[in-house]
Short mmCIF file of C-alpha atoms and ligand atoms in Angstrom, two decimals:
data_model
loop_
_atom_site.label_atom_id
_atom_site.label_comp_id
_atom_site.label_asym_id
_atom_site.label_seq_id
_atom_site.Cartn_x
_atom_site.Cartn_y
_atom_site.Cartn_z
CA MET A 7 -47.83 -37.74 -25.12
CA PHE A 8 -44.03 -37.70 -25.00
CA SER A 9 -42.29 -35.51 -22.46
CA ALA A 10 -39.84 -32.94 -23.83
CA GLU A 11 -37.88 -33.21 -20.57
CA ASP A 12 -37.41 -36.96 -21.10
CA ILE A 13 -36.01 -36.72 -24.62
CA ARG A 14 -33.62 -33.83 -24.03
CA GLU A 15 -30.73 -36.11 -23.15
CA ASP A 16 -30.83 -37.37 -26.76
CA PHE A 17 -29.60 -33.91 -27.81
CA PRO A 18 -26.37 -33.21 -25.89
CA VAL A 19 -25.96 -29.55 -26.93
CA LEU A 20 -29.12 -28.69 -24.98
CA GLU A 21 -26.99 -28.89 -21.82
CA HIS A 22 -25.31 -25.68 -22.97
CA VAL A 23 -27.82 -23.67 -24.99
CA VAL A 24 -31.51 -22.89 -25.37
CA TYR A 25 -32.01 -23.86 -28.97
CA LEU A 26 -34.84 -21.90 -30.58
CA ASP A 27 -33.64 -21.90 -34.19
CA ASN A 28 -35.34 -25.10 -35.26
CA ALA A 29 -37.00 -23.62 -38.34
CA ALA A 30 -33.49 -23.07 -39.73
CA THR A 31 -32.13 -26.48 -38.69
CA ALA A 32 -33.25 -28.91 -36.02
CA LEU A 33 -30.92 -30.93 -33.80
CA SER A 34 -30.28 -34.62 -34.49
CA PRO A 35 -30.83 -37.12 -31.67
CA ARG A 36 -28.09 -39.57 -30.74
CA SER A 37 -29.78 -42.44 -32.60
CA VAL A 38 -29.58 -40.54 -35.92
CA VAL A 39 -25.86 -39.93 -35.41
CA GLU A 40 -25.32 -43.54 -34.30
CA VAL A 41 -26.98 -45.20 -37.30
CA GLN A 42 -24.79 -43.09 -39.56
CA ALA A 43 -21.64 -44.10 -37.69
CA ASP A 44 -22.75 -47.73 -37.93
CA ALA A 45 -23.25 -47.38 -41.69
CA GLU A 46 -19.83 -45.74 -42.10
CA PHE A 47 -18.11 -48.49 -40.14
CA HIS A 48 -19.98 -51.54 -41.38
CA TYR A 49 -21.52 -51.14 -44.81
CA ARG A 50 -20.12 -48.07 -46.55
CA ALA A 51 -20.37 -48.93 -50.27
CA ASN A 52 -21.93 -47.57 -53.40
CA VAL A 53 -25.56 -48.46 -54.09
CA GLY A 54 -27.31 -50.01 -57.08
CA ARG A 55 -24.01 -50.75 -58.82
CA GLY A 56 -21.74 -53.51 -57.52
CA VAL A 57 -22.81 -57.02 -56.56
CA HIS A 58 -20.52 -57.61 -53.59
CA ARG A 59 -21.98 -58.04 -50.11
CA LEU A 60 -21.29 -54.51 -48.87
CA GLY A 61 -22.87 -53.06 -52.00
CA ARG A 62 -25.90 -55.27 -51.52
CA MET A 63 -26.16 -54.31 -47.86
CA ALA A 64 -25.85 -50.57 -48.61
CA THR A 65 -28.45 -50.87 -51.39
CA HIS A 66 -30.81 -52.71 -49.06
CA LYS A 67 -30.43 -50.05 -46.33
CA PHE A 68 -30.82 -47.21 -48.85
CA GLU A 69 -34.02 -48.67 -50.31
CA GLU A 70 -35.30 -49.45 -46.82
CA ALA A 71 -34.73 -45.77 -45.92
CA ARG A 72 -36.79 -44.76 -48.95
CA ASP A 73 -39.64 -47.03 -47.79
CA VAL A 74 -39.52 -45.62 -44.26
CA LEU A 75 -39.86 -42.09 -45.62
CA LEU A 76 -42.63 -43.00 -48.05
CA LYS A 77 -44.50 -44.49 -45.11
CA PHE A 78 -43.75 -41.41 -42.98
CA PHE A 79 -45.48 -39.32 -45.64
CA GLY A 80 -48.56 -41.45 -45.69
CA GLY A 81 -48.01 -44.69 -47.49
CA GLU A 82 -47.12 -46.45 -50.65
CA SER A 83 -48.42 -44.06 -53.29
CA GLY A 84 -46.01 -42.00 -55.39
CA ILE A 85 -42.24 -42.20 -55.51
CA LEU A 86 -39.67 -40.64 -53.22
CA ALA A 87 -36.26 -39.55 -54.49
CA PHE A 88 -33.43 -38.47 -52.23
CA THR A 89 -32.19 -34.93 -52.89
CA ARG A 90 -29.84 -32.65 -50.97
CA ASN A 91 -32.63 -30.48 -49.59
CA THR A 92 -35.90 -28.69 -50.39
CA THR A 93 -34.15 -26.17 -52.62
CA GLU A 94 -32.67 -28.87 -54.80
CA GLY A 95 -36.02 -30.65 -55.05
CA MET A 96 -37.76 -27.47 -56.23
CA ASN A 97 -35.07 -26.85 -58.84
CA ILE A 98 -35.17 -30.44 -60.11
CA LEU A 99 -38.91 -30.00 -60.59
CA ALA A 100 -38.72 -26.59 -62.22
CA ARG A 101 -36.07 -27.89 -64.64
CA GLY A 102 -37.70 -31.29 -65.19
CA ILE A 103 -41.17 -30.32 -66.36
CA SER A 104 -41.71 -29.79 -70.06
CA TRP A 105 -43.03 -26.21 -70.12
CA ASN A 106 -44.97 -24.45 -72.79
CA PRO A 107 -43.75 -20.83 -73.19
CA LYS A 108 -47.28 -19.58 -72.47
CA ASP A 109 -47.47 -21.41 -69.09
CA ARG A 110 -47.88 -19.45 -65.85
CA VAL A 111 -47.06 -20.38 -62.24
CA ILE A 112 -48.90 -19.07 -59.16
CA ILE A 113 -47.05 -18.58 -55.86
CA PRO A 114 -47.93 -16.70 -52.66
CA LEU A 115 -45.96 -13.57 -51.74
CA GLN A 116 -44.89 -15.02 -48.38
CA GLU A 117 -42.87 -17.89 -49.89
CA HIS A 118 -39.27 -18.77 -49.12
CA HIS A 119 -36.82 -17.99 -51.94
CA SER A 120 -36.63 -21.73 -52.65
CA ASN A 121 -40.22 -21.59 -53.87
CA ILE A 122 -39.81 -18.27 -55.71
CA LEU A 123 -36.49 -18.18 -57.51
CA PRO A 124 -36.74 -21.49 -59.44
CA TRP A 125 -39.94 -20.12 -61.05
CA PHE A 126 -38.48 -16.61 -61.56
CA SER A 127 -35.52 -18.27 -63.33
CA LEU A 128 -37.86 -20.04 -65.76
CA GLU A 129 -39.62 -16.72 -66.36
CA ALA A 130 -36.32 -14.89 -66.97
CA GLU A 131 -35.24 -17.57 -69.45
CA GLY A 132 -38.58 -17.34 -71.32
CA LYS A 133 -39.39 -20.97 -70.57
CA ILE A 134 -42.70 -19.85 -69.03
CA ALA A 135 -44.74 -16.68 -69.65
CA GLY A 136 -44.74 -15.52 -66.04
CA VAL A 137 -45.15 -16.00 -62.30
CA ASP A 138 -48.31 -14.64 -60.65
CA VAL A 139 -47.65 -13.64 -57.03
CA ILE A 140 -50.78 -13.71 -54.88
CA GLY A 141 -51.77 -13.04 -51.28
CA GLY A 142 -50.91 -10.56 -48.61
CA THR A 143 -48.70 -10.16 -45.60
CA ASP A 144 -50.81 -11.60 -42.78
CA GLY A 145 -49.45 -15.14 -42.97
CA HIS A 146 -52.61 -16.61 -44.49
CA ILE A 147 -52.83 -18.20 -47.92
CA ARG A 148 -56.42 -18.06 -49.18
CA VAL A 149 -57.85 -20.50 -51.69
CA GLU A 150 -60.00 -17.67 -53.15
CA ASP A 151 -56.87 -15.62 -53.95
CA ILE A 152 -55.42 -18.56 -55.87
CA GLU A 153 -58.74 -19.18 -57.61
CA ASP A 154 -58.95 -15.51 -58.69
CA ALA A 155 -55.45 -15.68 -60.17
CA ILE A 156 -56.05 -18.84 -62.24
CA THR A 157 -56.22 -18.33 -65.99
CA ASP A 158 -56.33 -20.79 -68.89
CA ASP A 159 -52.52 -20.63 -68.95
CA THR A 160 -51.93 -21.50 -65.29
CA ARG A 161 -49.90 -24.72 -65.30
CA MET A 162 -48.63 -24.89 -61.73
CA VAL A 163 -49.52 -23.67 -58.24
CA ALA A 164 -46.62 -23.87 -55.76
CA VAL A 165 -47.24 -23.23 -52.07
CA GLY A 166 -45.33 -23.54 -48.80
CA HIS A 167 -47.23 -25.93 -46.52
CA ALA A 168 -46.13 -23.99 -43.44
CA SER A 169 -44.57 -20.53 -43.39
CA ASN A 170 -41.02 -20.22 -42.07
CA VAL A 171 -41.73 -16.60 -41.06
CA PHE A 172 -45.21 -16.88 -39.52
CA GLY A 173 -45.48 -20.54 -38.61
CA THR A 174 -48.95 -20.53 -40.19
CA ILE A 175 -50.31 -23.50 -42.13
CA ALA A 176 -51.70 -23.34 -45.67
CA PRO A 177 -54.99 -25.07 -46.61
CA VAL A 178 -53.18 -27.51 -48.89
CA LYS A 179 -56.04 -30.01 -49.23
CA GLU A 180 -58.42 -27.34 -50.51
CA ILE A 181 -55.73 -25.97 -52.83
CA ALA A 182 -55.15 -29.48 -54.18
CA LYS A 183 -58.87 -29.83 -54.92
CA LEU A 184 -58.90 -26.49 -56.71
CA CYS A 185 -55.87 -27.51 -58.78
CA ARG A 186 -57.39 -30.86 -59.70
CA ARG A 187 -60.66 -29.18 -60.79
CA ASN A 188 -58.66 -26.90 -63.08
CA ASP A 189 -56.17 -29.51 -64.29
CA ILE A 190 -53.23 -27.61 -62.74
CA LEU A 191 -50.12 -29.16 -61.18
CA PHE A 192 -49.69 -28.56 -57.44
CA THR A 193 -46.28 -28.42 -55.72
CA ILE A 194 -45.87 -28.20 -51.95
CA ASP A 195 -42.75 -26.83 -50.28
CA GLY A 196 -42.82 -29.05 -47.21
CA ALA A 197 -39.65 -27.75 -45.54
CA GLN A 198 -41.54 -26.50 -42.47
CA SER A 199 -44.41 -28.98 -42.40
CA ALA A 200 -42.44 -32.24 -42.63
CA PRO A 201 -40.85 -31.69 -39.18
CA HIS A 202 -44.02 -30.69 -37.34
CA LEU A 203 -47.19 -32.05 -38.94
CA PRO A 204 -48.55 -35.48 -39.75
CA VAL A 205 -48.35 -35.33 -43.57
CA ASN A 206 -50.28 -37.77 -45.75
CA LEU A 207 -49.48 -36.87 -49.35
CA LYS A 208 -52.07 -39.16 -50.90
CA ASP A 209 -54.74 -37.65 -48.70
CA ILE A 210 -53.60 -34.09 -49.47
CA GLY A 211 -53.71 -34.82 -53.20
CA CYS A 212 -50.71 -32.81 -54.42
CA ASP A 213 -48.45 -33.70 -57.36
CA TYR A 214 -45.06 -32.84 -55.84
CA PHE A 215 -43.68 -32.37 -52.30
CA CYS A 216 -40.15 -31.28 -51.34
CA PHE A 217 -38.60 -31.46 -47.87
CA SER A 218 -35.26 -31.15 -46.06
CA GLY A 219 -33.89 -33.80 -43.70
CA HIS A 220 -32.00 -31.35 -41.51
CA LYS A 221 -35.20 -29.61 -40.38
CA MET A 222 -36.75 -32.89 -39.21
CA MET A 223 -33.79 -34.11 -37.11
CA GLY A 224 -32.05 -35.78 -40.01
CA PRO A 225 -28.53 -35.10 -41.24
CA MET A 226 -27.63 -31.95 -43.17
CA GLY A 227 -27.39 -32.36 -46.94
CA VAL A 228 -30.11 -34.93 -47.50
CA GLY A 229 -33.78 -34.36 -48.24
CA GLY A 230 -36.46 -35.62 -50.56
CA LEU A 231 -38.68 -35.02 -53.53
CA TRP A 232 -41.99 -36.90 -53.62
CA VAL A 233 -43.68 -37.21 -56.98
CA LYS A 234 -47.17 -38.64 -57.50
CA ASP A 235 -46.44 -39.93 -60.98
CA GLY A 236 -42.99 -41.48 -61.37
CA SER A 237 -42.90 -41.68 -65.14
CA PRO A 238 -39.75 -40.15 -66.63
CA MET A 239 -39.77 -36.34 -66.75
CA PRO A 240 -38.79 -34.85 -70.09
CA ASN A 241 -35.81 -32.75 -68.95
CA PRO A 242 -33.59 -34.29 -66.25
CA ALA A 243 -31.98 -31.52 -64.19
CA TYR A 244 -28.91 -33.74 -63.75
CA ALA A 245 -27.78 -36.40 -66.20
CA GLY A 246 -25.19 -39.11 -65.53
CA GLY A 247 -24.79 -42.41 -63.74
CA GLY A 248 -27.80 -43.95 -62.08
CA MET A 249 -30.56 -41.94 -63.81
CA VAL A 250 -30.25 -43.46 -67.25
CA GLY A 251 -32.37 -45.99 -69.10
CA LYS A 252 -30.40 -46.68 -72.30
CA VAL A 253 -27.58 -44.78 -73.99
CA SER A 254 -27.48 -45.15 -77.77
CA GLY A 255 -25.13 -43.08 -79.86
CA HIS A 256 -25.22 -39.58 -78.40
CA SER A 257 -28.69 -39.85 -76.94
CA PHE A 258 -30.11 -41.53 -73.89
CA THR A 259 -33.40 -42.35 -72.25
CA THR A 260 -34.17 -41.54 -68.63
CA ALA A 261 -35.02 -44.17 -66.04
CA GLY A 262 -38.47 -43.97 -64.48
CA GLY A 263 -39.21 -43.77 -60.77
CA ALA A 264 -36.93 -42.23 -58.18
CA ALA A 265 -33.75 -43.15 -60.07
CA GLN A 266 -34.33 -40.42 -62.66
CA PHE A 267 -33.78 -37.78 -59.94
CA GLU A 268 -30.76 -39.43 -58.32
CA ALA A 269 -27.94 -38.94 -60.81
CA GLY A 270 -24.54 -39.79 -59.36
CA THR A 271 -23.70 -41.44 -56.06
CA PRO A 272 -26.40 -40.53 -53.52
CA ASP A 273 -25.86 -39.67 -49.87
CA VAL A 274 -26.47 -43.22 -48.69
CA ILE A 275 -25.36 -42.58 -45.12
CA GLY A 276 -27.50 -39.44 -44.99
CA ALA A 277 -30.54 -41.35 -46.24
CA VAL A 278 -30.06 -43.97 -43.50
CA GLY A 279 -29.80 -41.17 -40.91
CA LEU A 280 -32.89 -39.46 -42.29
CA ALA A 281 -34.88 -42.68 -42.06
CA GLU A 282 -33.89 -42.97 -38.39
CA ALA A 283 -35.08 -39.37 -37.88
CA ALA A 284 -38.45 -40.35 -39.38
CA ARG A 285 -38.58 -43.40 -37.09
CA TYR A 286 -37.72 -41.23 -34.07
CA LEU A 287 -40.50 -38.77 -34.92
CA THR A 288 -42.93 -41.63 -35.53
CA ARG A 289 -42.08 -43.03 -32.09
CA LEU A 290 -42.92 -39.62 -30.56
CA GLY A 291 -46.10 -39.49 -32.65
CA MET A 292 -46.55 -36.73 -35.23
CA GLU A 293 -49.93 -35.68 -33.81
CA ASP A 294 -48.24 -35.10 -30.46
CA VAL A 295 -45.23 -33.36 -32.05
CA ALA A 296 -47.67 -31.01 -33.80
CA ALA A 297 -49.59 -30.33 -30.59
CA HIS A 298 -46.38 -29.68 -28.63
CA SER A 299 -44.99 -27.19 -31.20
CA CYS A 300 -48.33 -25.41 -31.44
CA ALA A 301 -48.75 -25.10 -27.64
CA LEU A 302 -45.25 -23.62 -27.25
CA ALA A 303 -45.87 -21.22 -30.15
CA HIS A 304 -48.97 -19.93 -28.37
CA ARG A 305 -47.06 -19.55 -25.13
CA MET A 306 -44.47 -17.48 -27.02
CA ILE A 307 -47.11 -15.32 -28.70
CA ASP A 308 -48.94 -14.75 -25.39
CA GLY A 309 -45.74 -13.86 -23.52
CA LEU A 310 -44.19 -11.65 -26.19
CA SER A 311 -47.47 -9.80 -26.89
CA GLU A 312 -47.53 -8.61 -23.27
CA ILE A 313 -44.22 -6.76 -23.59
CA ASP A 314 -44.32 -3.01 -24.38
CA GLY A 315 -42.33 -2.26 -27.50
CA VAL A 316 -42.56 -5.79 -28.91
CA SER A 317 -44.67 -6.48 -32.01
CA VAL A 318 -45.51 -10.08 -32.76
CA THR A 319 -45.77 -10.78 -36.50
CA THR A 320 -47.18 -14.30 -36.17
CA PRO A 321 -51.00 -14.42 -35.97
CA ALA A 322 -52.48 -16.44 -33.08
CA ASP A 323 -54.00 -19.12 -35.35
CA ASP A 324 -55.37 -22.30 -33.74
CA GLU A 325 -52.75 -24.32 -35.58
CA LEU A 326 -49.14 -23.19 -35.89
CA VAL A 327 -45.91 -25.12 -36.51
CA GLY A 328 -43.87 -23.43 -33.81
CA ALA A 329 -42.09 -20.53 -35.54
CA VAL A 330 -42.87 -17.08 -34.10
CA SER A 331 -41.62 -13.84 -35.63
CA PHE A 332 -41.42 -10.55 -33.75
CA THR A 333 -39.61 -7.22 -33.60
CA VAL A 334 -38.49 -5.01 -30.73
CA ASP A 335 -38.96 -1.26 -31.26
CA GLY A 336 -35.66 0.55 -31.70
CA VAL A 337 -33.50 -2.59 -31.70
CA HIS A 338 -32.23 -4.23 -34.89
CA PRO A 339 -33.28 -7.91 -35.14
CA HIS A 340 -29.62 -8.98 -35.31
CA GLU A 341 -28.93 -7.06 -32.08
CA VAL A 342 -31.85 -8.80 -30.40
CA ALA A 343 -30.53 -12.19 -31.54
CA TYR A 344 -27.01 -11.34 -30.44
CA PHE A 345 -28.18 -10.17 -27.01
CA LEU A 346 -30.34 -13.29 -26.51
CA ASP A 347 -27.25 -15.41 -27.09
CA GLU A 348 -24.92 -13.30 -24.95
CA ALA A 349 -27.35 -12.87 -22.05
CA ALA A 350 -29.01 -16.27 -21.88
CA ALA A 351 -27.44 -18.60 -24.51
CA ILE A 352 -30.68 -18.49 -26.49
CA MET A 353 -30.25 -19.24 -30.20
CA VAL A 354 -32.77 -17.54 -32.51
CA ARG A 355 -32.72 -16.47 -36.13
CA SER A 356 -32.82 -12.83 -37.21
CA GLY A 357 -33.03 -11.22 -40.65
CA GLU A 358 -35.08 -11.71 -43.77
CA HIS A 359 -35.47 -15.49 -43.49
CA CYS A 360 -34.90 -15.93 -47.25
CA CYS A 361 -38.24 -14.16 -47.83
CA GLN A 362 -37.20 -10.81 -49.30
CA PRO A 363 -40.43 -10.16 -51.27
CA LEU A 364 -42.43 -10.52 -48.03
CA MET A 365 -39.91 -8.63 -45.89
CA GLN A 366 -39.87 -5.70 -48.30
CA LYS A 367 -43.56 -5.27 -47.36
CA ILE A 368 -43.60 -6.09 -43.64
CA ALA A 369 -40.19 -4.69 -42.68
CA PRO A 370 -39.51 -2.01 -45.33
CA ALA A 371 -36.85 -0.32 -43.18
CA GLY A 372 -34.73 -3.48 -43.54
CA GLY A 373 -33.47 -5.93 -40.95
CA GLY A 374 -36.42 -8.29 -41.14
CA THR A 375 -37.66 -9.88 -37.92
CA VAL A 376 -36.47 -12.03 -35.05
CA ARG A 377 -37.74 -15.60 -35.29
CA ALA A 378 -37.83 -18.05 -32.41
CA SER A 379 -38.79 -21.57 -33.40
CA VAL A 380 -39.40 -24.59 -31.19
CA TYR A 381 -39.30 -28.35 -31.59
CA CYS A 382 -40.20 -31.39 -29.54
CA TYR A 383 -37.25 -31.06 -27.12
CA ASN A 384 -38.11 -27.46 -26.18
CA THR A 385 -39.93 -26.80 -22.94
CA GLU A 386 -42.13 -24.13 -21.40
CA ASP A 387 -39.03 -23.04 -19.44
CA ASP A 388 -37.22 -22.35 -22.74
CA VAL A 389 -40.11 -20.17 -23.88
CA ASP A 390 -40.38 -18.36 -20.54
CA LEU A 391 -36.65 -17.59 -20.56
CA LEU A 392 -36.98 -16.20 -24.10
CA VAL A 393 -39.89 -13.98 -23.10
CA ALA A 394 -38.12 -12.73 -19.96
CA THR A 395 -34.93 -11.94 -21.88
CA VAL A 396 -36.78 -10.16 -24.68
CA GLU A 397 -38.50 -8.10 -21.99
CA GLU A 398 -35.08 -7.09 -20.62
CA ILE A 399 -34.06 -5.97 -24.11
CA ALA A 400 -37.28 -4.01 -24.62
CA ASN A 401 -36.86 -2.32 -21.21
CA MET A 402 -33.31 -1.25 -22.05
CA VAL A 403 -34.56 0.97 -24.89
CA MET A 404 -37.67 2.29 -23.15
N1 PMP B 106 -38.75 -23.55 -47.80
C1 PMP B 106 -38.97 -23.16 -46.54
C2 PMP B 106 -40.38 -22.81 -46.13
C3 PMP B 106 -37.92 -23.10 -45.64
O1 PMP B 106 -38.14 -22.70 -44.38
C4 PMP B 106 -36.63 -23.45 -46.06
C5 PMP B 106 -35.44 -23.36 -45.12
N2 PMP B 106 -35.38 -22.19 -44.38
C6 PMP B 106 -36.45 -23.86 -47.37
C7 PMP B 106 -37.52 -23.91 -48.22
C8 PMP B 106 -35.12 -24.25 -47.89
O2 PMP B 106 -34.63 -25.36 -47.25
P1 PMP B 106 -33.16 -25.89 -47.59
O3 PMP B 106 -32.25 -24.75 -47.28
O4 PMP B 106 -32.98 -27.04 -46.68
O5 PMP B 106 -33.17 -26.23 -49.03
#
């Protein structure tokens, strides 16, 4: 098992702050920054186009990065396209599929806007008949709820692998089985699982998986879309250089594989940095990363639950990805976050966490929740300082 203390020097800002906003964006270790600087200085060139040596080198490194990420997500099956982030991946999918106007999509209520609004947009444009929103507000996605909502017209189920509000984990393997039995497509929003859990996409059995590099120690502005079947999708979200098969007259065919999703010059340097992030995490061991995040989440839940006036929103599940939401009676979540920074240089997120449909139910007065989220460089001391400082805040209003 790695030691959080030992890796902290890879993240220089930790000398100055207690960083507990990892579910929003994680920190990049030195090696991720260094490989990007090396790429900038030594082989910055466009990929898949020119034949000169820098172009060949950049193309080699870009394709190598793709292989590293495919391996990180469980092996050689499927194709992996670089995107800007999870949100872009979800939109590329929603736009790319050839919908029948009677199709329906099922999503849980607790989803992030990135896995709600692309489907609502299709509904508003009449491209699909509707979006069926299932599930409650306890952080748990139940296979039975999805099964009950399935009709002959259900074409897609789209689920967040891990919740950015609760830190809970969805039973994606069982959902995949259910979808396969009913011949329904299954999309996973992997924004919060990719950083914390060992993810084997072939084993899970989904059709699509989107993730963001910046949440798994990679650079900001690069992420990925994994697709089980790489044949060309009917409606490319973006058309232009790089994604084309053949242009004839005013029409064109789309390339198969990852290229169809990578119109225009990709973020080559970002992809190289993201691959180094995946290597870094692999060196730590994803099983151990998962165990570390989960143990710290439980320490947070235990400590915060003891404080009068604090309500912990995250359920104490056996497995959690390290994000814990809570509120302090009589104090606005933004005030809590502000005080944590001012008093102890603790960075947390406050607000609706891009989950308005859920927040309208669990925090109807507005303001959302406070969310503290850990990663592999956080320690028990970080958690204990958070708990002690939240207690100070709660005592001030008692
Ligand atoms: N889904 C979930 C569950 C998330 O937590 C986030 C980021 N908060 C996103 C999607 C969107 O990620 P990005 O902003 O990187 O597209």
